[in-house]
XYZ file of C-alpha atoms in Angstrom:
677
model
C -13.162 5.378 -22.998
C -12.880 7.684 -20.388
C -9.276 7.150 -18.376
C -9.595 6.883 -14.652
C -6.467 7.871 -13.471
C -5.145 6.853 -10.166
C -2.271 8.719 -8.744
C 1.293 8.307 -10.721
C -0.481 7.100 -13.960
C -0.413 9.002 -17.181
C -2.719 8.923 -20.357
C -1.393 9.941 -23.627
C -3.835 13.001 -25.127
C -5.481 13.018 -29.019
C -5.977 16.617 -28.684
C -4.184 19.813 -27.863
C -7.152 22.011 -27.464
C -8.150 20.755 -24.139
C -10.845 21.842 -21.028
C -9.820 20.986 -17.495
C -12.669 20.775 -14.840
C -12.855 20.541 -11.612
C -15.135 19.955 -8.764
C -15.037 19.939 -5.246
C -17.564 20.465 -2.439
C -16.145 23.807 -0.902
C -14.842 26.953 -2.851
C -11.773 26.643 -3.591
C -8.524 28.431 -6.093
C -7.113 26.570 -9.004
C -3.802 28.196 -10.909
C -1.767 26.516 -13.412
C 2.163 26.750 -13.453
C 4.114 26.108 -16.689
C 7.759 24.570 -15.898
C 10.575 22.984 -17.706
C 11.687 19.802 -18.705
C 12.971 19.666 -14.896
C 9.756 21.210 -13.326
C 11.315 24.268 -12.705
C 8.545 27.302 -12.874
C 11.512 30.415 -13.795
C 9.267 33.745 -12.702
C 5.879 34.569 -12.102
C 5.028 35.210 -14.940
C 4.502 31.259 -15.759
C 2.043 30.854 -12.970
C -1.573 31.593 -14.619
C -4.069 32.450 -11.159
C -6.645 34.791 -10.108
C -4.442 37.834 -10.383
C -3.055 37.313 -13.566
C -5.638 34.702 -15.329
C -3.977 34.061 -18.840
C -1.130 33.132 -19.927
C 0.164 31.552 -23.489
C -1.828 28.734 -23.413
C -2.989 28.475 -21.130
C -6.424 30.683 -18.765
C -7.927 29.902 -15.486
C -10.809 30.771 -12.924
C -10.833 34.690 -11.798
C -12.027 33.486 -8.152
C -12.753 31.156 -6.322
C -15.121 28.806 -6.591
C -16.675 25.219 -6.113
C -16.160 24.233 -9.568
C -13.600 25.736 -12.246
C -13.074 25.235 -15.771
C -9.445 26.508 -16.718
C -9.442 26.307 -20.681
C -5.740 24.862 -22.276
C -4.201 25.035 -25.410
C -0.840 23.152 -25.718
C -0.172 24.509 -29.566
C -0.324 27.902 -28.206
C 2.308 27.288 -25.048
C 5.930 28.262 -25.997
C 8.490 25.979 -26.842
C 10.418 25.886 -23.361
C 7.525 24.923 -21.518
C 7.309 21.084 -21.473
C 5.296 20.595 -18.443
C 1.685 22.505 -17.648
C 0.390 21.810 -13.808
C -2.494 21.787 -12.388
C -2.585 23.341 -8.743
C -5.921 23.695 -6.693
C -5.753 25.384 -2.829
C -8.238 26.354 -0.639
C -8.402 29.999 0.247
C -7.073 31.516 3.086
C -8.110 35.229 2.999
C -11.844 33.790 3.202
C -13.173 31.745 5.794
C -13.918 28.026 5.258
C -11.841 25.080 5.363
C -8.296 24.867 6.675
C -7.525 21.524 4.924
C -8.455 19.847 2.434
C -8.804 16.922 4.689
C -12.230 17.972 6.403
C -13.739 19.130 2.884
C -14.592 16.943 -0.119
C -12.248 14.555 -2.416
C -12.034 17.065 -5.153
C -12.640 15.504 -8.620
C -10.573 16.295 -12.004
C -11.384 15.962 -15.651
C -9.595 16.268 -18.631
C -12.139 16.959 -21.305
C -11.611 17.547 -25.035
C -13.593 21.336 -26.112
C -16.824 19.075 -26.714
C -16.573 17.771 -23.386
C -15.803 14.336 -23.989
C -13.788 13.615 -20.674
C -10.540 12.175 -21.960
C -9.066 11.289 -18.499
C -10.010 11.737 -14.811
C -8.592 11.608 -11.455
C -9.946 12.059 -7.964
C -7.973 13.130 -5.705
C -7.784 11.481 -2.600
C -5.585 10.802 0.662
C -4.960 14.148 1.369
C -5.220 15.633 5.038
C -3.125 18.379 6.230
C -2.851 19.651 2.561
C -3.794 23.135 1.321
C -3.284 23.022 -2.167
C -2.396 20.231 -4.197
C -0.740 19.662 -7.715
C -3.751 17.769 -9.747
C -2.672 17.029 -12.262
C -0.058 17.482 -15.002
C 0.749 17.465 -18.798
C 3.575 17.098 -19.695
C 5.358 16.844 -23.360
C 7.470 13.363 -24.484
C 9.327 13.311 -27.257
C 6.710 15.499 -29.048
C 4.027 14.216 -27.811
C 1.476 15.378 -24.791
C 0.280 12.473 -21.828
C -1.504 13.933 -18.796
C -0.056 12.457 -15.040
C -2.270 12.574 -12.056
C -0.432 14.082 -9.571
C -2.772 14.275 -6.127
C 0.685 15.650 -4.162
C -0.311 17.607 -1.294
C 1.190 20.463 1.379
C 0.953 21.404 4.272
C 2.613 25.228 3.954
C -0.014 25.790 1.315
C 0.764 27.797 -2.016
C 3.950 28.846 -0.749
C 5.006 25.555 -0.128
C 3.971 24.038 -3.625
C 5.386 27.367 -5.178
C 8.446 27.111 -3.454
C 8.644 23.313 -4.450
C 8.550 24.273 -8.278
C 11.422 26.468 -7.947
C 9.967 29.438 -8.153
C 11.894 32.462 -6.202
C 9.177 34.385 -4.935
C 6.877 31.275 -4.177
C 5.576 33.520 -0.803
C 5.370 36.915 -2.656
C 3.111 35.217 -4.751
C 1.175 33.093 -2.903
C 0.458 36.563 -0.857
C -0.478 38.514 -3.952
C -3.602 35.386 -4.805
C -4.563 34.960 -1.142
C -5.090 39.176 -2.192
C -6.728 38.675 -5.196
C -9.304 36.249 -4.228
C -9.951 38.313 -1.287
C -10.724 41.068 -3.543
C -12.173 39.626 -6.289
C -10.727 40.972 -8.671
C -13.767 40.022 -11.244
C -17.291 38.410 -10.823
C -16.867 34.246 -10.597
C -18.436 32.030 -12.911
C -21.575 31.011 -11.459
C -22.137 27.597 -10.827
C -24.817 25.965 -12.379
C -28.583 25.804 -11.084
C -29.403 22.553 -8.864
C -31.639 19.825 -11.696
C -34.939 19.212 -10.252
C -34.493 16.235 -7.653
C -36.734 14.114 -10.357
C -34.779 14.740 -13.615
C -31.450 14.877 -12.241
C -28.459 13.950 -9.588
C -26.076 16.513 -8.558
C -22.261 15.426 -8.043
C -21.439 14.226 -4.454
C -17.473 14.282 -4.629
C -15.609 11.131 -3.738
C -14.189 10.520 -0.169
C -11.430 8.960 1.009
C -10.311 6.905 -1.936
C -7.178 4.081 -2.104
C -5.113 5.311 -5.194
C -1.318 3.576 -5.256
C 0.692 3.974 -2.107
C 2.301 6.946 -1.211
C 5.363 6.252 -3.142
C 3.718 4.462 -5.682
C 5.320 1.407 -5.230
C 3.699 -1.919 -4.699
C 6.461 -2.980 -1.703
C 5.755 -4.438 1.404
C 3.778 -1.898 3.832
C 2.027 -0.452 1.151
C -0.707 -0.808 -0.722
C -1.697 -0.872 -4.989
C -3.856 0.851 -6.858
C -7.105 0.597 -7.317
C -7.921 0.527 -5.301
C -9.398 0.396 -0.983
C -5.873 -0.384 -1.255
C -6.723 -3.148 -4.168
C -10.178 -1.772 -5.696
C -10.966 1.440 -7.307
C -12.533 4.582 -7.467
C -15.164 4.886 -4.173
C -18.532 3.961 -4.567
C -21.437 4.767 -3.089
C -24.197 3.647 -0.710
C -25.121 3.465 2.441
C -21.238 3.312 3.242
C -21.097 7.286 2.244
C -18.641 6.730 -0.632
C -19.305 7.490 -4.470
C -19.789 4.754 -6.677
C -17.523 4.141 -9.118
C -18.575 5.544 -12.943
C -18.743 2.955 -15.402
C -19.517 2.728 -18.959
C -23.304 2.142 -17.849
C -23.271 4.695 -15.080
C -20.955 8.230 -16.989
C -20.038 10.377 -13.735
C -22.703 13.011 -12.583
C -22.776 16.328 -14.090
C -20.093 18.789 -13.230
C -19.873 20.808 -16.332
C -20.343 24.427 -16.335
C -20.365 25.074 -20.486
C -23.627 24.780 -22.094
C -25.356 21.402 -24.525
C -24.419 21.273 -27.586
C -27.368 21.535 -29.549
C -26.883 19.702 -32.247
C -25.522 16.541 -29.820
C -27.297 12.706 -30.195
C -30.204 13.378 -26.845
C -29.660 17.038 -26.297
C -32.418 18.889 -24.334
C -34.312 21.163 -26.079
C -32.279 24.672 -26.743
C -33.734 27.215 -24.445
C -35.519 30.510 -26.098
C -32.707 33.453 -26.062
C -32.741 35.128 -22.866
C -33.465 32.261 -20.596
C -31.600 29.992 -18.610
C -29.217 27.450 -20.189
C -29.625 24.063 -19.670
C -25.962 22.484 -17.998
C -27.423 19.217 -18.164
C -24.727 17.089 -20.521
C -26.002 14.994 -23.403
C -24.521 12.664 -23.312
C -24.890 11.644 -18.875
C -27.847 9.943 -17.453
C -30.804 12.845 -15.185
C -31.616 10.107 -13.071
C -30.383 8.934 -9.913
C -29.238 5.510 -9.889
C -31.654 3.442 -8.743
C -32.234 2.558 -4.974
C -30.871 -0.944 -3.105
C -33.088 -3.333 -3.041
C -36.169 -3.240 0.603
C -33.981 -5.801 3.730
C -36.778 -7.258 5.102
C -38.030 -5.974 8.625
C -35.947 -7.163 11.118
C -37.811 -9.092 14.301
C -38.408 -7.093 17.476
C -34.967 -6.595 19.185
C -33.116 -8.102 16.654
C -31.077 -6.187 13.816
C -31.864 -6.123 10.508
C -30.665 -8.998 8.262
C -28.150 -8.002 5.152
C -29.491 -8.591 1.724
C -26.437 -8.515 -1.030
C -26.668 -5.658 -3.121
C -27.325 -4.009 -0.106
C -25.619 -0.016 -2.443
C -26.500 1.776 -4.726
C -26.259 0.866 -8.478
C -26.816 0.617 -12.058
C -27.035 -2.956 -12.024
C -26.658 -6.010 -9.673
C -23.231 -6.322 -10.212
C -22.400 -2.286 -9.272
C -24.879 -2.763 -6.170
C -22.598 -5.922 -5.668
C -18.628 -4.102 -5.883
C -20.565 -0.540 -4.210
C -21.492 -2.778 -1.085
C -17.590 -5.062 -1.280
C -16.216 -1.891 -1.102
C -17.950 -0.506 2.305
C -16.951 -3.861 3.934
C -13.892 -3.304 3.261
C -14.530 0.560 4.285
C -16.356 -0.620 7.528
C -13.803 -3.183 8.411
C -10.809 -0.400 8.308
C -12.532 1.970 10.646
C -13.605 -0.550 12.635
C -10.274 -1.754 13.725
C -9.088 1.631 13.387
C -11.184 2.666 16.463
C -10.692 -0.302 18.011
C -6.533 -0.413 18.041
C -7.139 3.336 19.100
C -9.137 2.299 22.160
C -6.225 0.090 23.194
C -3.977 2.786 22.543
C -5.279 5.226 24.622
C -6.289 2.278 27.786
C -1.889 1.752 27.467
C -1.255 5.148 27.148
C -3.414 6.374 30.300
C -2.415 2.766 32.701
C 0.994 3.892 31.453
C 0.704 7.765 33.372
C -1.554 6.778 36.238
C 1.867 3.603 36.749
C 4.083 6.827 35.898
C 2.070 8.903 38.890
C 2.200 6.116 41.559
C 6.190 5.613 40.933
C 7.368 8.728 40.490
C 5.926 9.402 44.433
C 8.048 8.000 46.952
C 5.630 7.209 49.332
C 3.135 4.685 47.241
C 5.839 3.203 45.460
C 6.239 0.620 47.998
C 3.534 -0.754 50.260
C -0.268 -0.999 50.173
C -1.254 2.207 48.652
C 1.150 1.252 45.462
C 0.325 -2.132 45.059
C -3.558 -0.834 45.226
C -2.935 1.795 42.401
C -1.186 -0.727 40.092
C -4.522 -2.766 40.299
C -6.935 0.082 39.537
C -5.457 1.033 36.791
C -5.209 -2.328 35.360
C -8.473 -2.694 36.478
C -8.913 0.377 33.934
C -6.965 -0.485 31.190
C -9.060 -4.239 31.213
C -12.701 -2.647 31.376
C -11.522 -0.099 28.540
C -10.369 -2.209 26.284
C -13.534 -5.128 26.884
C -15.377 -2.350 25.898
C -13.160 -1.434 22.749
C -13.713 -5.053 21.684
C -17.251 -5.660 22.458
C -17.736 -2.851 19.877
C -15.482 -4.664 17.408
C -17.361 -7.739 18.181
C -20.326 -6.018 16.961
C -19.594 -4.751 14.264
C -17.616 -7.869 13.201
C -20.691 -10.439 13.749
C -22.568 -7.268 11.363
C -19.791 -7.458 8.946
C -19.602 -11.492 9.003
C -23.702 -11.705 8.741
C -23.468 -8.797 5.775
C -20.660 -11.538 3.998
C -21.920 -14.833 3.803
C -25.228 -13.422 2.429
C -23.292 -11.010 -0.083
C -20.734 -14.544 -0.379
C -23.177 -16.694 -2.165
C -24.926 -13.601 -4.964
C -21.579 -12.820 -6.105
C -20.608 -12.763 -10.104
C -17.945 -14.958 -11.333
C -16.067 -12.357 -12.368
C -15.619 -11.471 -7.987
C -16.237 -15.092 -6.523
C -14.282 -17.712 -5.412
C -13.414 -20.435 -7.380
C -15.648 -22.978 -4.511
C -18.288 -20.820 -5.305
C -21.100 -22.476 -7.332
C -21.673 -19.911 -9.338
C -19.070 -21.620 -11.947
C -21.185 -24.510 -12.290
C -23.880 -22.515 -14.162
C -20.577 -20.641 -16.232
C -21.047 -19.277 -19.393
C -18.756 -17.174 -21.549
C -19.848 -13.054 -21.280
C -21.471 -11.079 -23.443
C -19.260 -7.855 -22.147
C -16.781 -7.416 -19.614
C -17.366 -6.735 -16.214
C -16.302 -3.617 -14.167
C -14.323 -5.603 -11.468
C -11.829 -8.576 -11.218
C -11.385 -10.582 -7.963
C -7.695 -11.204 -7.156
C -7.621 -12.868 -3.531
C -9.740 -12.037 -0.337
C -8.254 -9.498 2.667
C -8.482 -10.153 5.681
C -6.926 -8.696 9.345
C -5.609 -10.037 13.002
C -8.625 -8.888 14.947
C -11.092 -10.333 11.910
C -8.852 -13.342 11.158
C -12.264 -15.566 10.169
C -13.944 -12.199 7.691
C -12.537 -11.862 4.176
C -13.126 -8.781 2.554
C -12.615 -9.647 -1.365
C -10.239 -7.900 -3.406
C -11.550 -6.639 -6.769
C -9.772 -3.979 -8.742
C -10.824 -2.327 -11.604
C -10.845 -3.429 -15.597
C -9.252 -3.052 -17.811
C -6.247 -3.909 -15.926
C -4.833 0.140 -15.377
C -1.214 -1.342 -14.143
C 0.215 -5.022 -14.333
C 0.882 -7.367 -11.721
C 3.458 -8.841 -10.772
C 3.644 -12.481 -8.813
C 6.139 -12.342 -6.474
C 8.128 -16.175 -6.740
C 11.223 -14.987 -4.057
C 10.995 -15.542 -0.155
C 8.802 -13.717 1.959
C 7.501 -13.884 5.315
C 4.567 -15.996 5.275
C 1.633 -15.229 7.975
C 1.280 -18.581 9.367
C 4.870 -18.938 9.819
C 5.561 -21.367 7.019
C 8.948 -20.747 5.257
C 9.076 -23.118 1.472
C 11.782 -23.264 -0.381
C 12.603 -21.276 -3.553
C 11.452 -24.627 -5.788
C 8.495 -24.488 -4.081
C 7.850 -20.431 -4.173
C 8.434 -20.774 -8.005
C 5.979 -23.219 -8.682
C 3.090 -21.653 -6.139
C 4.123 -18.172 -7.896
C 3.174 -19.538 -11.529
C 0.181 -21.984 -10.570
C -1.210 -18.450 -8.972
C -0.260 -16.533 -12.164
C -2.317 -18.931 -14.438
C -4.938 -18.512 -11.992
C -5.599 -14.901 -12.379
C -5.037 -15.625 -15.877
C -7.667 -17.806 -16.706
C -10.092 -15.430 -14.510
C -9.228 -12.913 -16.818
C -10.028 -15.071 -19.875
C -13.350 -16.192 -18.190
C -14.781 -12.631 -17.476
C -13.622 -11.110 -20.936
C -15.740 -11.694 -24.238
C -14.736 -15.223 -25.815
C -12.894 -13.143 -29.085
C -11.790 -9.524 -26.678
C -8.949 -11.392 -24.835
C -5.606 -12.907 -26.014
C -2.925 -14.139 -23.652
C 0.731 -14.435 -24.650
C 3.426 -16.798 -22.314
C 6.909 -16.278 -21.774
C 8.588 -19.342 -20.067
C 12.134 -19.170 -21.758
C 13.725 -22.310 -19.508
C 10.330 -24.011 -20.249
C 10.739 -24.159 -16.849
C 6.732 -23.798 -16.172
C 5.640 -26.460 -18.211
C 3.616 -28.430 -15.805
C 1.845 -25.250 -13.592
C 0.746 -23.724 -17.430
C -0.455 -27.456 -19.135
C -4.197 -26.182 -18.275
C -4.104 -23.206 -20.583
C -2.204 -24.919 -23.400
C -3.790 -28.522 -23.150
C -7.414 -26.038 -23.059
C -6.478 -23.949 -26.214
C -6.702 -20.842 -24.746
C -3.248 -18.998 -25.802
C -2.494 -17.287 -28.883
C 0.657 -19.756 -29.197
C 2.521 -22.239 -27.593
C 4.798 -20.578 -24.489
C 7.554 -18.739 -26.021
C 10.812 -20.687 -25.410
C 14.637 -19.498 -25.238
C 16.320 -15.796 -26.382
C 14.528 -16.232 -29.901
C 10.750 -16.945 -28.624
C 11.166 -13.968 -25.830
C 12.774 -11.534 -28.904
C 9.510 -12.237 -31.369
C 6.994 -11.977 -28.833
C 8.156 -8.950 -27.405
C 8.688 -7.764 -31.219
C 4.771 -7.908 -32.434
C 3.474 -6.930 -29.059
C 6.280 -3.130 -28.855
C 4.990 -2.929 -32.629
C 0.937 -3.446 -31.621
C 1.143 -0.755 -28.961
C 3.644 1.458 -31.255
C 0.440 0.966 -33.923
C -1.986 1.949 -31.925
C -0.831 4.455 -29.894
C -0.527 6.388 -34.002
C -3.276 5.764 -34.461
C -5.093 7.158 -31.577
C -2.475 10.094 -31.647
C -3.878 9.996 -35.545
C -7.583 9.793 -34.422
C -6.926 7.472 -37.151
C -8.135 3.768 -35.763
C -9.427 3.141 -39.233
C -6.101 3.085 -40.970
C -5.333 -0.008 -38.555
C -3.654 -2.750 -40.863
C -6.864 -5.274 -41.939
C -7.787 -8.406 -39.708
C -5.691 -6.181 -36.959
C -6.399 -7.966 -32.784
C -8.626 -4.821 -31.045
C -8.507 -7.551 -28.478
C -7.466 -7.069 -25.065
C -3.660 -8.271 -24.674
C -2.639 -10.177 -21.544
C 1.799 -10.765 -21.696
C 2.722 -13.388 -19.237
C 6.353 -13.907 -17.951
C 7.753 -16.312 -16.342
C 11.027 -16.730 -15.060
C 12.573 -13.616 -15.166
C 14.968 -12.486 -16.013
C 16.215 -15.925 -17.495
C 16.276 -14.704 -21.826
C 15.998 -11.376 -21.422
C 18.872 -9.545 -23.021
C 19.387 -5.742 -22.815
C 17.184 -4.670 -25.814
C 14.159 -7.083 -24.150
C 14.810 -5.810 -20.807
C 14.144 -2.615 -22.415
C 11.322 -3.734 -24.704
C 9.294 -4.811 -21.400
C 9.563 -2.038 -19.359
C 7.557 -0.105 -22.466
C 5.129 -2.916 -22.373
C 4.642 -2.297 -18.667
C 4.421 1.979 -19.189
C 2.904 2.403 -22.445
C 0.593 -1.198 -23.401
C -2.376 -0.931 -20.563
C -3.744 2.799 -21.878
C -3.666 0.493 -25.141
C -4.816 -2.515 -23.934
C -1.740 -4.382 -23.767
C -1.178 -5.795 -19.380
C 1.612 -7.284 -18.429
C 1.973 -10.300 -15.638
C 5.129 -10.913 -14.886
C 6.010 -14.404 -11.992
C 9.613 -13.309 -10.471
C 12.282 -13.101 -8.135
C 13.520 -9.162 -7.683
C 16.189 -10.835 -6.657
C 16.970 -12.589 -10.030
C 17.175 -9.649 -11.326
C 19.228 -6.907 -8.742
C 22.214 -7.254 -11.730
C 20.438 -4.333 -14.182
C 20.416 -2.108 -10.094
C 17.761 0.352 -10.272
C 17.694 -0.034 -13.964
C 14.674 -2.157 -13.489
C 12.952 -0.131 -10.650
C 10.546 1.964 -12.203
C 8.914 -1.622 -13.853
C 8.654 -3.103 -10.762
C 7.739 0.060 -9.279
C 4.957 0.170 -11.987
C 3.185 -3.601 -11.454
C 0.988 -4.179 -8.804
C 3.272 -7.250 -6.424
C 0.705 -9.659 -5.117
C 2.469 -12.508 -3.780
C 1.462 -16.245 -4.056
C 1.281 -17.554 0.169
C -0.866 -15.539 2.881
C 1.661 -12.224 3.625
C 0.905 -8.301 4.676
C 2.175 -6.463 2.513
C -0.868 -4.500 1.391
C -2.043 -1.448 2.882
C -5.077 1.147 3.357
C -5.092 4.541 2.743
C -7.057 5.667 5.376
C -4.864 4.541 8.560
C -2.475 2.374 6.688
C -3.521 -1.216 8.380
C -1.309 -4.246 6.814
C -3.796 -6.101 5.497
C -3.094 -9.699 4.488
C -3.648 -10.882 1.435
C -4.611 -14.190 0.280
C -4.406 -14.855 -3.210
C -7.647 -16.794 -5.319
C -6.181 -20.144 -5.951
C -8.735 -23.349 -6.816
C -9.816 -25.596 -4.696
C -7.048 -28.952 -4.386
C -8.639 -31.649 -7.011
C -11.135 -29.551 -8.154
C -11.948 -29.290 -11.574
C -13.516 -26.281 -11.919
C -10.354 -24.487 -13.981
C -10.265 -26.746 -16.852
C -13.910 -26.581 -17.053
C -14.009 -23.089 -17.386
C -11.378 -22.993 -19.899
C -12.741 -25.368 -21.467
C -15.573 -23.051 -22.277
C -14.203 -20.135 -23.426
C -12.070 -22.213 -25.707
C -15.707 -23.841 -27.437
C -16.865 -20.092 -27.109
C -14.098 -19.634 -29.119
C -14.409 -21.475 -31.444
C -17.769 -21.419 -32.280
C -17.341 -17.270 -32.992
C -14.580 -18.745 -35.831
């Protein structure tokens, strides 16, 4: 299964002979750097570039092109090399765009020699940068991994190479530009375009939210997955690319020939004829168009339609549509705020001009000038607000249509779709964690969807937070609400997975969460009773740590059949309440290990904790908090989008007061599990 990486995420590499495939909408330069344990590049001989494309274990393209294939043999690199960085840059010696912010987001895929994708990464969030470190292959404890970097440099290759410690960075950057300009060797031609009725070209993704710039889901920042909370960018009429799912593999961007013995491969061309570049595993047809909207009345806008976005299924079209609504609201609000800022600046400038002239500072002339400036300001703000209100009305009408049509994984707990709930046969592509809204559009809620399987753990912050409605709760009430929020998220995860494909473990060292955990315990959907005391903590962490080790060894050794008989292959979720109570130093290290290594092998973490309670560990736990997506049990504006940095207010997805929907859904899950025994 392909890992769709976000910035800062890593993924283990089973194979050592790989290809790095790069797809961009404009010619770019691709290269690679070899670094030591600290990432330092010691000399120009440690950089593969168009002027020197061959290094031990690495070969890069010889010229700027819109698509590249880089060959990597990790067994062939020197023992002193611990990091292989993949760098991309816009050529400065030829006419073209000057920054990545003005071109489509580059797409990078790590594949095996047979073309099977191991990991992919869409490099988003770039603006004025002209060079970027896309990926890093690094050696850790004898095993290789890939990490999504996405670090851009406005100073181009010279700044990038200087940052990696290369003494001759500026000279080498100039040599690379010269090599590109002179065209040292012929570039590999791009594959011919497929006919419109049998194929489609990959449209590079637009700006997509990934983790925040520091990969720290703290106040004023946004988590992975992206808009802000969503995963890879979807497509449709909103102008971004649909997410890649098992039902829709990524569009073809490879340049290698298709193996003739692959299932479903096209016919072998005649000798001397053109090569068919279509990948045998990828669809050769575009996704079906969205459903047609009903004809609008004369003089009236078109009526919104649920699923009004491209996709292979209704679920995917709705996901894409929600993404588009998020993006539209973010940009409409940004335009409004920009117009208000312009009006404020213009009024201040005009008032300064009036006050700077003593003759017009006082008297009727000054008063008239002030009144004129304020009138212009009001007119500009009113015009901007009218445009925003028009956009909000359109988005509100769309939300009114989309919300009732959402499947259970995307729906609120009060949606009637839960009344007809049945345990699904397959995992959905995303999950709703709550709602998002902005101050200018308080009544409009956008579902906060994250891709499945979870790419990082969740942290339900039970510490003190300033609620946006001005209410302040005591610590006991916040802890209760945080655990109830965790239970609601856990129930939703159980509900959207097939009956035997998701297992939940709970650690409640002091037993303080017994009341909130009662729905899960009563339904019998947990792997066992909540673990209490230090002994319970040790037992659960030991079993899950051993599981991660076993699966990692099986994956690295390509020996999945060697797992013990009866091994539970389902996704695992560990819910930890009241951390760090009951945790010793060994348990804390095991928890960190699960947070770092678990998601790649199907072990996920949900923490219900107050960071202040663990302050005694100092910076030791900083990587743990950074690796988790922070959510709050009460509305809080701690999330930000990747385009303009709006502070979005997050509201958790809780069940309505007095509702029995949670018990009903969990009973369905428990019944389905019993029938499978």
